[in-house]
Coordinates of C-alpha atoms in Angstrom, one line a residue:
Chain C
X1 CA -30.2 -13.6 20.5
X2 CA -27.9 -13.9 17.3
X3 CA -28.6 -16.4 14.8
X4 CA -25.7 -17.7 12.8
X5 CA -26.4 -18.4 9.3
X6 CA -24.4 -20.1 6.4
X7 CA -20.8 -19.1 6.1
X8 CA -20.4 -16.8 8.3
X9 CA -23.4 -14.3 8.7
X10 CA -24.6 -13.6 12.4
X11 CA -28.3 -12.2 11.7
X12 CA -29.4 -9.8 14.8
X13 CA -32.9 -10.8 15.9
X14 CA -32.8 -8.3 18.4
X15 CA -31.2 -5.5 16.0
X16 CA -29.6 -2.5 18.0
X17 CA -30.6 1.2 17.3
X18 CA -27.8 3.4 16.7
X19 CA -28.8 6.3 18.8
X20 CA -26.6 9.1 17.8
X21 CA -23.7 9.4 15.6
X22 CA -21.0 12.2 15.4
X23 CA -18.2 12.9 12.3
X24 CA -15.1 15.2 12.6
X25 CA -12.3 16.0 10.3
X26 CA -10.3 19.3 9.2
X27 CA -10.5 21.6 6.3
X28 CA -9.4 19.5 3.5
X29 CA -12.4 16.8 4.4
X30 CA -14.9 20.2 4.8
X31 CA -13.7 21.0 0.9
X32 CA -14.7 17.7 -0.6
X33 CA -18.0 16.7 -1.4
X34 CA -19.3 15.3 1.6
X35 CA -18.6 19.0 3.6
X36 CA -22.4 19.1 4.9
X37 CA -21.9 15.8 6.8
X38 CA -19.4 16.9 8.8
X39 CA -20.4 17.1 12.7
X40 CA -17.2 19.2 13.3
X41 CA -14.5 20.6 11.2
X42 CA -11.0 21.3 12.5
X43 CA -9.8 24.0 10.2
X44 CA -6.3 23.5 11.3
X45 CA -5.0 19.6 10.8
X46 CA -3.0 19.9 14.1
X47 CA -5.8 20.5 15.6
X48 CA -4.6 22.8 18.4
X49 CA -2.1 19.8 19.6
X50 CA 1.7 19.8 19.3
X51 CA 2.1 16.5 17.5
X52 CA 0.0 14.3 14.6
X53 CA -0.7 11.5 17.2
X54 CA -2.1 13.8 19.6
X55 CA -3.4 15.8 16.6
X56 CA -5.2 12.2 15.9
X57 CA -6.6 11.7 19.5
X58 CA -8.4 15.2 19.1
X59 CA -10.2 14.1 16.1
X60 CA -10.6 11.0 17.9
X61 CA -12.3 12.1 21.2
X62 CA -14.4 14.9 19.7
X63 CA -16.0 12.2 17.5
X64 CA -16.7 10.1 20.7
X65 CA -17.6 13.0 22.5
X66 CA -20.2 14.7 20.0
X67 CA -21.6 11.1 18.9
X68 CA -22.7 10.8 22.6
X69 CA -24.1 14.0 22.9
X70 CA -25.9 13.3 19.6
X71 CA -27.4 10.4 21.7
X72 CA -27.9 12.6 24.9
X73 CA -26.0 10.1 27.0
X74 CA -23.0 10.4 29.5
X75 CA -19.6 8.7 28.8
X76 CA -20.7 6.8 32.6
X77 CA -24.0 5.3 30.6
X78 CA -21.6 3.4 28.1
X79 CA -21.1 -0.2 29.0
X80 CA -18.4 -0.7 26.5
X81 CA -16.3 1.8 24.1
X82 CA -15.0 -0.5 20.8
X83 CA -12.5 2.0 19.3
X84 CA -9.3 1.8 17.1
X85 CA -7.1 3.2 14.5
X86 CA -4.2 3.2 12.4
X87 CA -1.3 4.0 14.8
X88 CA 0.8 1.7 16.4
X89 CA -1.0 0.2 19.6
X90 CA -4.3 2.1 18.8
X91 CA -2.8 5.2 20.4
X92 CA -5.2 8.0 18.6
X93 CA -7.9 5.8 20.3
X94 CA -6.4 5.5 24.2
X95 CA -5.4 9.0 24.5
X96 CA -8.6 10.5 22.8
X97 CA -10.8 8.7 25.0
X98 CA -8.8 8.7 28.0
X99 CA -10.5 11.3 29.9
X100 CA -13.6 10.1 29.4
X101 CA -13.5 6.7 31.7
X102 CA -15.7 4.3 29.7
X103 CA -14.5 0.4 29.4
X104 CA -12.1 -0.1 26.1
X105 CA -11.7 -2.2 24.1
X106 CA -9.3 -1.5 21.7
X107 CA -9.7 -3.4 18.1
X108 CA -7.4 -3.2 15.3
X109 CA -9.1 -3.7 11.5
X110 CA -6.9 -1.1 9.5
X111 CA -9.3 0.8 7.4
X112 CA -12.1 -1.5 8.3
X113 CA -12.3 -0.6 11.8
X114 CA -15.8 1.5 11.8
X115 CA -17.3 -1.2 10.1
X116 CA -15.5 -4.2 12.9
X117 CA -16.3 -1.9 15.6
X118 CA -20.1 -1.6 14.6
X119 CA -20.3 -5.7 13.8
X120 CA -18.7 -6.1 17.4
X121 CA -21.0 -3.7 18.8
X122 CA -23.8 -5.1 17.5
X123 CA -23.5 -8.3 18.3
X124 CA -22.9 -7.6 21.5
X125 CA -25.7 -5.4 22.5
X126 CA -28.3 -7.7 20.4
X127 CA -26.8 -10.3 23.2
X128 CA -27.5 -7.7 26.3
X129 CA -24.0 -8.4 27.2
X130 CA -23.7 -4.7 26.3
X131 CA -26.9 -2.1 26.9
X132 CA -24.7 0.9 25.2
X133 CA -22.0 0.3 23.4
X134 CA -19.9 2.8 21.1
X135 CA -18.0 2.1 18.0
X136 CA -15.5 4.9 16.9
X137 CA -12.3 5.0 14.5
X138 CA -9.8 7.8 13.0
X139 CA -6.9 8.6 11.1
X140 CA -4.6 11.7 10.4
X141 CA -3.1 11.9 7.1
X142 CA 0.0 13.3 8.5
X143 CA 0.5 10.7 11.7
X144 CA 0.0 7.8 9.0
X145 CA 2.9 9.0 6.6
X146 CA 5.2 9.3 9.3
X147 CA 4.2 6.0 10.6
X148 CA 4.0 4.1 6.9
X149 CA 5.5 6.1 4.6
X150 CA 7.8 9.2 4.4
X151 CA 8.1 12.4 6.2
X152 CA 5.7 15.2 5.6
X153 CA 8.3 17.7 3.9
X154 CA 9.9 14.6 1.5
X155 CA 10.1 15.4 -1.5
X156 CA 8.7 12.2 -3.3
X157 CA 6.4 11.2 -5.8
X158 CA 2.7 9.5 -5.0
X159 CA 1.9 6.8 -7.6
X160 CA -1.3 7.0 -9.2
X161 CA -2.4 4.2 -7.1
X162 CA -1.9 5.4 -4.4
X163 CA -4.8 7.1 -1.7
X164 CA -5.2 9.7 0.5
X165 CA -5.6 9.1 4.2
X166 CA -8.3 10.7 5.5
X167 CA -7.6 13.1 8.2
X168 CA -11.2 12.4 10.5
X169 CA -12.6 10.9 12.6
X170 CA -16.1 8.8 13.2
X171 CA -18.4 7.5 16.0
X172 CA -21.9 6.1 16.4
X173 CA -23.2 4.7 20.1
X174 CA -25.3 1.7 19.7
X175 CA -28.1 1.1 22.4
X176 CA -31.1 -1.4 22.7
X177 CA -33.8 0.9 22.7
X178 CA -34.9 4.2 20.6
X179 CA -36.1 4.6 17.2
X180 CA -32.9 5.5 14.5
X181 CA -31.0 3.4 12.4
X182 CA -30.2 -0.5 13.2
X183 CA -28.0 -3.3 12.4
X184 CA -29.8 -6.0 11.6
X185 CA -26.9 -8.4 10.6
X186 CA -23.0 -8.4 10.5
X187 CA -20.2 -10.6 9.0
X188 CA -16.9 -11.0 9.9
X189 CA -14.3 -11.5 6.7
X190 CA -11.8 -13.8 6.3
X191 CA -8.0 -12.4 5.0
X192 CA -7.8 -12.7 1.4
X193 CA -4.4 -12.5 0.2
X194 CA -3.9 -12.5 -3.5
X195 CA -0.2 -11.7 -3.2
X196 CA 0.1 -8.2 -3.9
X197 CA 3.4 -6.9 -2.7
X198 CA 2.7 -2.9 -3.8
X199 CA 1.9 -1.5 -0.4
X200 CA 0.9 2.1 -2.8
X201 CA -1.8 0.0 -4.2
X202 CA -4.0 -0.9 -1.4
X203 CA -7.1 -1.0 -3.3
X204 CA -6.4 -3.7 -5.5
X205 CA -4.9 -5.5 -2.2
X206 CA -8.2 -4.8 -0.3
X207 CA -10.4 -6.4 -3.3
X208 CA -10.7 -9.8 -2.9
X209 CA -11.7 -9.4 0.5
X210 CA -14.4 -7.4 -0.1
X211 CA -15.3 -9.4 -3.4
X212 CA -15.7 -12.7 -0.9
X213 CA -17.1 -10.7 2.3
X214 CA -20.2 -9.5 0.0
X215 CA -20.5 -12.8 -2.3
X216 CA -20.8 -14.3 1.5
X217 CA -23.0 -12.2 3.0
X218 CA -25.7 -12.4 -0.1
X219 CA -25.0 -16.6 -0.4
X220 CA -25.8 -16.8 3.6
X221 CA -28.8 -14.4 3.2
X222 CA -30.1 -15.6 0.0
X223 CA -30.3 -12.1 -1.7
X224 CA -29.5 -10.5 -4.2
X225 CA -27.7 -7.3 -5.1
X226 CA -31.0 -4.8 -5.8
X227 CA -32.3 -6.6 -2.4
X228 CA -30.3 -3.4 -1.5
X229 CA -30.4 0.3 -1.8
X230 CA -26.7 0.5 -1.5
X231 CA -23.8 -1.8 -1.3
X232 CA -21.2 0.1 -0.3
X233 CA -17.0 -0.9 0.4
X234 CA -14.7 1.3 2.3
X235 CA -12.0 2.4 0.7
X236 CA -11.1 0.5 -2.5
X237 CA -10.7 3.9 -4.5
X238 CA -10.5 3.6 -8.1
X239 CA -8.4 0.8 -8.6
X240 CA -9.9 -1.3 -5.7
X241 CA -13.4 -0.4 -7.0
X242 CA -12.9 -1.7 -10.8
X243 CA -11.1 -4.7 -9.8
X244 CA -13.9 -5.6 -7.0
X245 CA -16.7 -5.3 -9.7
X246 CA -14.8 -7.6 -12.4
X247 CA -14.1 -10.0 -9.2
X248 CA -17.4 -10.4 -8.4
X249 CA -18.5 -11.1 -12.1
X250 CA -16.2 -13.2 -12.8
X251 CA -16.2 -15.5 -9.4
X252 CA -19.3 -15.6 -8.2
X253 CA -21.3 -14.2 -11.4
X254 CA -22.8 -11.1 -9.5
X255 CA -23.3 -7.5 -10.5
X256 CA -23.2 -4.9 -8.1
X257 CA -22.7 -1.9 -10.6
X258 CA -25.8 -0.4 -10.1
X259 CA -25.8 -0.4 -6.1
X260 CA -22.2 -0.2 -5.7
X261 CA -20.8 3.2 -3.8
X262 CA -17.3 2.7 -1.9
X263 CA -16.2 5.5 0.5
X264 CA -12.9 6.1 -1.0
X265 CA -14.7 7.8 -4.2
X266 CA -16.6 9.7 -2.0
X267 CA -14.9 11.9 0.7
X268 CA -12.9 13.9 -1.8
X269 CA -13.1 15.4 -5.2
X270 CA -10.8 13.4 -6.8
X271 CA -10.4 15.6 -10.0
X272 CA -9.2 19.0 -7.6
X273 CA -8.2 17.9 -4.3
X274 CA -5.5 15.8 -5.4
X275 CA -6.1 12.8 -4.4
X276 CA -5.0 10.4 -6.8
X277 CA -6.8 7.2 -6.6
X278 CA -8.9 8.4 -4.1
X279 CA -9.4 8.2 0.4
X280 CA -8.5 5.9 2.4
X281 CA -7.9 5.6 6.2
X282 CA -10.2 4.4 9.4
X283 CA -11.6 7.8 9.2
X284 CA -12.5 7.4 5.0
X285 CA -15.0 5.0 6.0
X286 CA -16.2 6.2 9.6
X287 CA -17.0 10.2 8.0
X288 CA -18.6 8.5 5.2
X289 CA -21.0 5.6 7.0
X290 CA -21.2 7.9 10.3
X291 CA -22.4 10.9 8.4
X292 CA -23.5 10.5 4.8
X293 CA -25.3 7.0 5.3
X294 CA -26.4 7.0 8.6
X295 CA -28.1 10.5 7.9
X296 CA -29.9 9.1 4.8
X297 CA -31.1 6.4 7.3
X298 CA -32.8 8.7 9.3
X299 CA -34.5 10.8 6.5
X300 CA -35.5 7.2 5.0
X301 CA -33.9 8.8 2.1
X302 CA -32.0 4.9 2.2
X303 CA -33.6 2.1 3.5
X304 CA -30.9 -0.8 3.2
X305 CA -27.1 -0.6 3.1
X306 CA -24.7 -3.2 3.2
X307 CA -21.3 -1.5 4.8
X308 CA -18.0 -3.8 3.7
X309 CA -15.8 -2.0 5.3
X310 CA -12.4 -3.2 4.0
X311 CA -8.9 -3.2 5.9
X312 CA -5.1 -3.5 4.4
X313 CA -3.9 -5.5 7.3
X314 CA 0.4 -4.6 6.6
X315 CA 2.4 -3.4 9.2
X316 CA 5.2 -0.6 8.7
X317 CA 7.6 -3.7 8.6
X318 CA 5.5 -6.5 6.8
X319 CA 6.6 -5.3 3.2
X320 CA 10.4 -4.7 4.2
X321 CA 10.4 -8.3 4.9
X322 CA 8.5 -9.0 1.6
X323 CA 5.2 -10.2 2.6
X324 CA 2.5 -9.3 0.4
X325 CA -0.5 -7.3 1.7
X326 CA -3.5 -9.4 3.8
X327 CA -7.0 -8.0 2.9
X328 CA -9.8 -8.2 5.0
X329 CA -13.4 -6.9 5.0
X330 CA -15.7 -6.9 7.2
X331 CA -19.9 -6.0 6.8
X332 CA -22.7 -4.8 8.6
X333 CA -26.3 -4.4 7.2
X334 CA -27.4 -1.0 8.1
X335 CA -31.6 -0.5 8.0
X336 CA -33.9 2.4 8.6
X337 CA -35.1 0.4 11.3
X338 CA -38.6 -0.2 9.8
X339 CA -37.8 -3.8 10.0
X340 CA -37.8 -5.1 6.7
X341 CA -36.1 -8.0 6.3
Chain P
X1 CA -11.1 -17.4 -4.4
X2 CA -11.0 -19.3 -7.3
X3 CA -8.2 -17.3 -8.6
X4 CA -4.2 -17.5 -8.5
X5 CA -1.7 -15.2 -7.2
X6 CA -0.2 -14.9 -11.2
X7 CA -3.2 -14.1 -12.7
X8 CA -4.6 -11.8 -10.0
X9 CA -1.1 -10.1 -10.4
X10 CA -2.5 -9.8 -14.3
X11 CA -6.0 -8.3 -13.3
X12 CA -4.3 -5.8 -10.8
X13 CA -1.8 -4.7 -13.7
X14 CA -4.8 -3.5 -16.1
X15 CA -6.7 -1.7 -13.3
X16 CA -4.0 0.0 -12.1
X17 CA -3.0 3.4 -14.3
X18 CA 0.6 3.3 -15.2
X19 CA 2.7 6.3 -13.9
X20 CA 3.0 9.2 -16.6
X21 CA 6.7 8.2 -17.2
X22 CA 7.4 10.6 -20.7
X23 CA 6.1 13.3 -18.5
X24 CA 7.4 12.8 -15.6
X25 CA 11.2 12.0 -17.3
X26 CA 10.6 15.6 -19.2
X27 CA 9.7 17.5 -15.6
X28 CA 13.0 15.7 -14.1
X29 CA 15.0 16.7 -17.1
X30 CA 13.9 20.7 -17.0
X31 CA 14.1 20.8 -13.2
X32 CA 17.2 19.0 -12.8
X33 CA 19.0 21.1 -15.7
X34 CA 17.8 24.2 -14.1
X35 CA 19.3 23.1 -10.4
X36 CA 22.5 22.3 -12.3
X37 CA 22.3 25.5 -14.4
X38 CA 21.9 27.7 -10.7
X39 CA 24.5 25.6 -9.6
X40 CA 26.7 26.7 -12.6
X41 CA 25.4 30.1 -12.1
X42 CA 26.7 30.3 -8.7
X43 CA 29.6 28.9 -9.3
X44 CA 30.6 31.7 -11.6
X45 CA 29.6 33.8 -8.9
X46 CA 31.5 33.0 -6.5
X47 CA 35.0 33.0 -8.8
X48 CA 34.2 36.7 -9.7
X49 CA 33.9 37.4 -6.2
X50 CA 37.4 35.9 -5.8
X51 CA 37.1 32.3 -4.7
X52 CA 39.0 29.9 -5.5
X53 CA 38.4 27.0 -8.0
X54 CA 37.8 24.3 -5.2
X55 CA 36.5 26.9 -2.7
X56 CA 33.9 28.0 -5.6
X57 CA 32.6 24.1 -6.1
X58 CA 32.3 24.0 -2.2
X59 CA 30.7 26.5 -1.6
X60 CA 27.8 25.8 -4.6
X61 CA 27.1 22.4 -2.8
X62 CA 26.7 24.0 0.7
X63 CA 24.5 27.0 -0.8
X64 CA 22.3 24.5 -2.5
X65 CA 22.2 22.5 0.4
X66 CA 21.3 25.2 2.6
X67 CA 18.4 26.5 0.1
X68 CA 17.4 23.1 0.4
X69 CA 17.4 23.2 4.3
X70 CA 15.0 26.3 4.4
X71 CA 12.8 25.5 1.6
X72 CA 12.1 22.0 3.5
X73 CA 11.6 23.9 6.7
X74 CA 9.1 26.2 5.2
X75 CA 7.3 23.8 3.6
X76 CA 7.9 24.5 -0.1
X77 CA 10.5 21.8 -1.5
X78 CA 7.8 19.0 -1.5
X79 CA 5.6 20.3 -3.4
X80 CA 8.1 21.1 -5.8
X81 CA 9.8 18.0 -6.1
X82 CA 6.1 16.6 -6.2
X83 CA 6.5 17.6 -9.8
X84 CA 10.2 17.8 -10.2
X85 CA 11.1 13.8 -9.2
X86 CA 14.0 13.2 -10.2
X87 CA 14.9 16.1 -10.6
X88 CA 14.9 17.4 -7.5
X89 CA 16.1 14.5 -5.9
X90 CA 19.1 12.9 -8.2
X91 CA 21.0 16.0 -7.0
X92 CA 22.2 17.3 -4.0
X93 CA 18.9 18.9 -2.8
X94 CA 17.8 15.4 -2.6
X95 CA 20.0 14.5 -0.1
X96 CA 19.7 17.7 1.7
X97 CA 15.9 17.0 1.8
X98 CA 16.3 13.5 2.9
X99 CA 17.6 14.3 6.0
X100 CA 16.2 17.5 7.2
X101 CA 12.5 16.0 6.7
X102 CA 12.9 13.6 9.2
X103 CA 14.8 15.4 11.2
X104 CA 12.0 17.7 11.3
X105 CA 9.0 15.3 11.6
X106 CA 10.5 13.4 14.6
X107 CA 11.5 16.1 16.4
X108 CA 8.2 15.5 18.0
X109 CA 10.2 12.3 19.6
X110 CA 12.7 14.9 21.4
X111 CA 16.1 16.3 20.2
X112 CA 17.9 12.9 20.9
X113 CA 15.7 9.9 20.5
X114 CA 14.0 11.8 17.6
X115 CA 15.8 14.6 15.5
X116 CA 19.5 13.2 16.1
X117 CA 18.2 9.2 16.1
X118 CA 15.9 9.7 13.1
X119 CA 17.9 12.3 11.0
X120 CA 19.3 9.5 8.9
X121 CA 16.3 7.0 8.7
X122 CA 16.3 8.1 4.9
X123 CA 19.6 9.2 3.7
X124 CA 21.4 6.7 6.1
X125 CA 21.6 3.7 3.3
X126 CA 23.6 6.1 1.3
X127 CA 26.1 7.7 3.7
X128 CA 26.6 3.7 4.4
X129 CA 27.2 2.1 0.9
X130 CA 29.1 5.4 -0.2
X131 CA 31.4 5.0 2.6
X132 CA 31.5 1.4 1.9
X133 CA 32.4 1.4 -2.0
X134 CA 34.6 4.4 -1.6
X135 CA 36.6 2.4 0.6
X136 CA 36.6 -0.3 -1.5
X137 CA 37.5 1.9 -4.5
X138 CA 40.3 3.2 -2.7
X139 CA 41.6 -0.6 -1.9
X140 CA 41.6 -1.2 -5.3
X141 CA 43.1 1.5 -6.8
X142 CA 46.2 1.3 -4.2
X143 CA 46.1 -2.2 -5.3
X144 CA 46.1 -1.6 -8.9
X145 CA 48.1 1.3 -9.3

């Protein structure tokens, strides 16, 4: 059963395997750096459908679908489905994964959605409420500008804060038993809202939450930051990333420099693909953890990784009626599964 | 967090790189003097081709308008005005833009509830407060006359 520890850290003594794990996103994902870790790569962003939101469900299902064959299981083996995204009523994640008849539930975390949707899945297998449970997310860069921000064809200026939503989609199925990858503990952020009212600069919004989501985490575990191979955020990009390491200096006198990675400095090349301060999106994170990571996992290649995945909770109205942007992040320790603790 | 709103506010400022404003007022400058100089160009035109003085101006505004139209259609006018700003969007290409975009993107919502509804999303605020203070210029000036 789960053990609840200090603040808020729910330690897994039972820690679930993730059994397979599947990544898909369209050609200007397969150009960045991370190309290789892509399970499937849409070359057209429509992907075959006739609008972005359906465009999104795609992304959304394929994920779902090739994570469970990656686990050889069938969509009628899944006890629960924990999926969700950025458009409005989690539709990418209901008509994705209509067809394939597993219980939903549908979770909203903004951009830290893969790493909710693991923490919720963990828990719940550890518990045997669950035997298979699978944790997916997505986002289209083109859905989420028409839902957010401007048209496609507007002719408007990005600020250099600003971040590219990535157009992908990620899934991992979690089980009880196998040998793979496991959670072994998860913590669920608080908002943090340090009044910033620039819905282009989601980074530095997003900071504080991660800053007090990881201080938490390593308070209620008693460790420290090289008690890790990797601490990584999900999608602070440049801005996010520099005011998350001064943060954490400066309010809880830790320094994560040297283990720090974050997701949004990852997925593209921000010097060519034009990306300004780097991803962003449900999918940033979910191509990054459920690739990248959770392959290094398996090859041993990483042993420890603590995920923060971090969220911008606004809503397409929320800054018109001048409230600042709510951060949260919330973080999962990911293992080899050699159980070293 | 052991920190205010004010001097987060501070912290955020020095992370965050400033926009390229000489560079981006230069780009605007070029671009927009070269839509205005086209817009000259054609005017000129269309008086040697025998048009009158106010059908000339006329018909400068709807040919800019319509290159506007077709470059937003084909995909082409944002990535222009990606680097013209301003000057792209001061004159009236911007408008133009502003509503064909969304006319475009929401035509996924159907030719009523999306194109028709949606075609104004953007450039609605200004067909609004131009109606608006033109009326209320006009009150004055019959007022004041």
């Amino acid at each position: 059963m789960a053990k609840r520890i200090g603040t808020g850290t729910i330690l897994l003594t039972r820690p679930p395997v993730i059994l397979g794990a599947a990544v898909v996103g369209t050609s200007k994902e397969a150009q960045g750096p991370l190309a290789k870790e892509l399970t499937y790569v849409f070359t057209d962003a429509t992907a075959g459908a006739k609008t972005w939101e359906q465009a999104e469900s795609v992304l959304h299902g394929e994920a779902v679908r090739r994570a469970l064959d990656a686990a050889s299981l069938r969509p009628e083996q899944v006890d629960l489905h924990l999926g969700g995204d950025l458009l409005n009523q989690c539709m990418a994640t209901t008509f994705g994964v209509r067809a394939l008849h597993m219980p939903l539930a549908g979770v909203y975390g903004a951009c830290s959605t893969m790493a909710l949707t693991l923490a919720l899945a963990g828990v719940l297998t550890d518990s045997g409420a669950v035997r298979v449970a699978a944790a997916s997310t997505s986002s289209h860069f083109c859905a989420a500008e028409k839902q957010f921000r401007m048209p496609l064809e507007y002719g408007g200026q990005r600020p250099p804060t600003s971040q590219w939503t990535a157009t992908a989609a990620g899934a991992a199925v979690i089980g009880t038993e196998g040998s793979g990858p496991r959670i072994e503990a998860v913590y669920f952020g608080r908002i943090e809202d340090c009044g910033v009212t620039d819905s282009a600069n989601m980074g530095a919004a997003m900071a504080p939450a991660a800053c007090e989501t990881i201080a938490g985490f390593l308070r209620d575990t008693q460790t420290q930051p090289q008690d890790y191979d990797m601490i990584l955020t999900g999608d602070l990009g440049v801005v996010g990333t520099r005011l998350l390491l001064e943060l954490l200096r400066s309010q809880h006198g830790l320094s994560v420099e040297r283990v720090h990675a974050d997701c949004g400095l990852m997925l593209y090349d921000l010097q060519s693909q034009d990306v300004h301060a780097g991803a962003s999106g449900c999918g940033c994170s979910a191509a990054v953890v459920c690739g990248y990571i959770l392959r290094r996992l398996r090859e041993k290649r990483l042993r420890r990784v603590l995920f923060a995945g971090t969220g911008a909770l606004l809503s397409g109205v929320s800054p018109l009626q001048g409230e600042s942007v709510p951060g949260i992040a919330h973080a999962v320790l990911l293992t080899d599964g050699e159980g070293r603790r | 967090m052991d920190i205010s709103n004010k001097e987060y506010t501070e912290m955020v400022k020095k992370a965050s790189p400033p926009s390229r404003k000489g560079m981006n007022a230069l780009k605007a400058f070029l671009s927009g003097g070269l839509i205005c100089a086209i817009g000259q160009a054609l005017g000129g035109l269309y008086r040697a081709l025998g048009a009158q003085e106010e059908d000339a101006d006329m018909l400068v505004t709807l040919t800019l308008i319509v290159l506007t139209a077709v470059l937003t259609a084909l995909g082409i006018f944002d990535r222009i005005a990606k680097h013209a700003g301003a000057g792209t969007f001061v004159p009236v290409t911007g408008f133009a833009n502003a509503v064909v975009s969304p006319a475009m993107e929401f035509a996924s919502e159907g030719r009523v509830l999306g194109t028709a509804a949606q075609m104004f999303r953007i450039a609605g605020p200004v067909l609004v407060y131009g109606c608006a203070l033109s009326a209320a210029y006009g009150f004055f000036y019959w007022l004041f006359r």
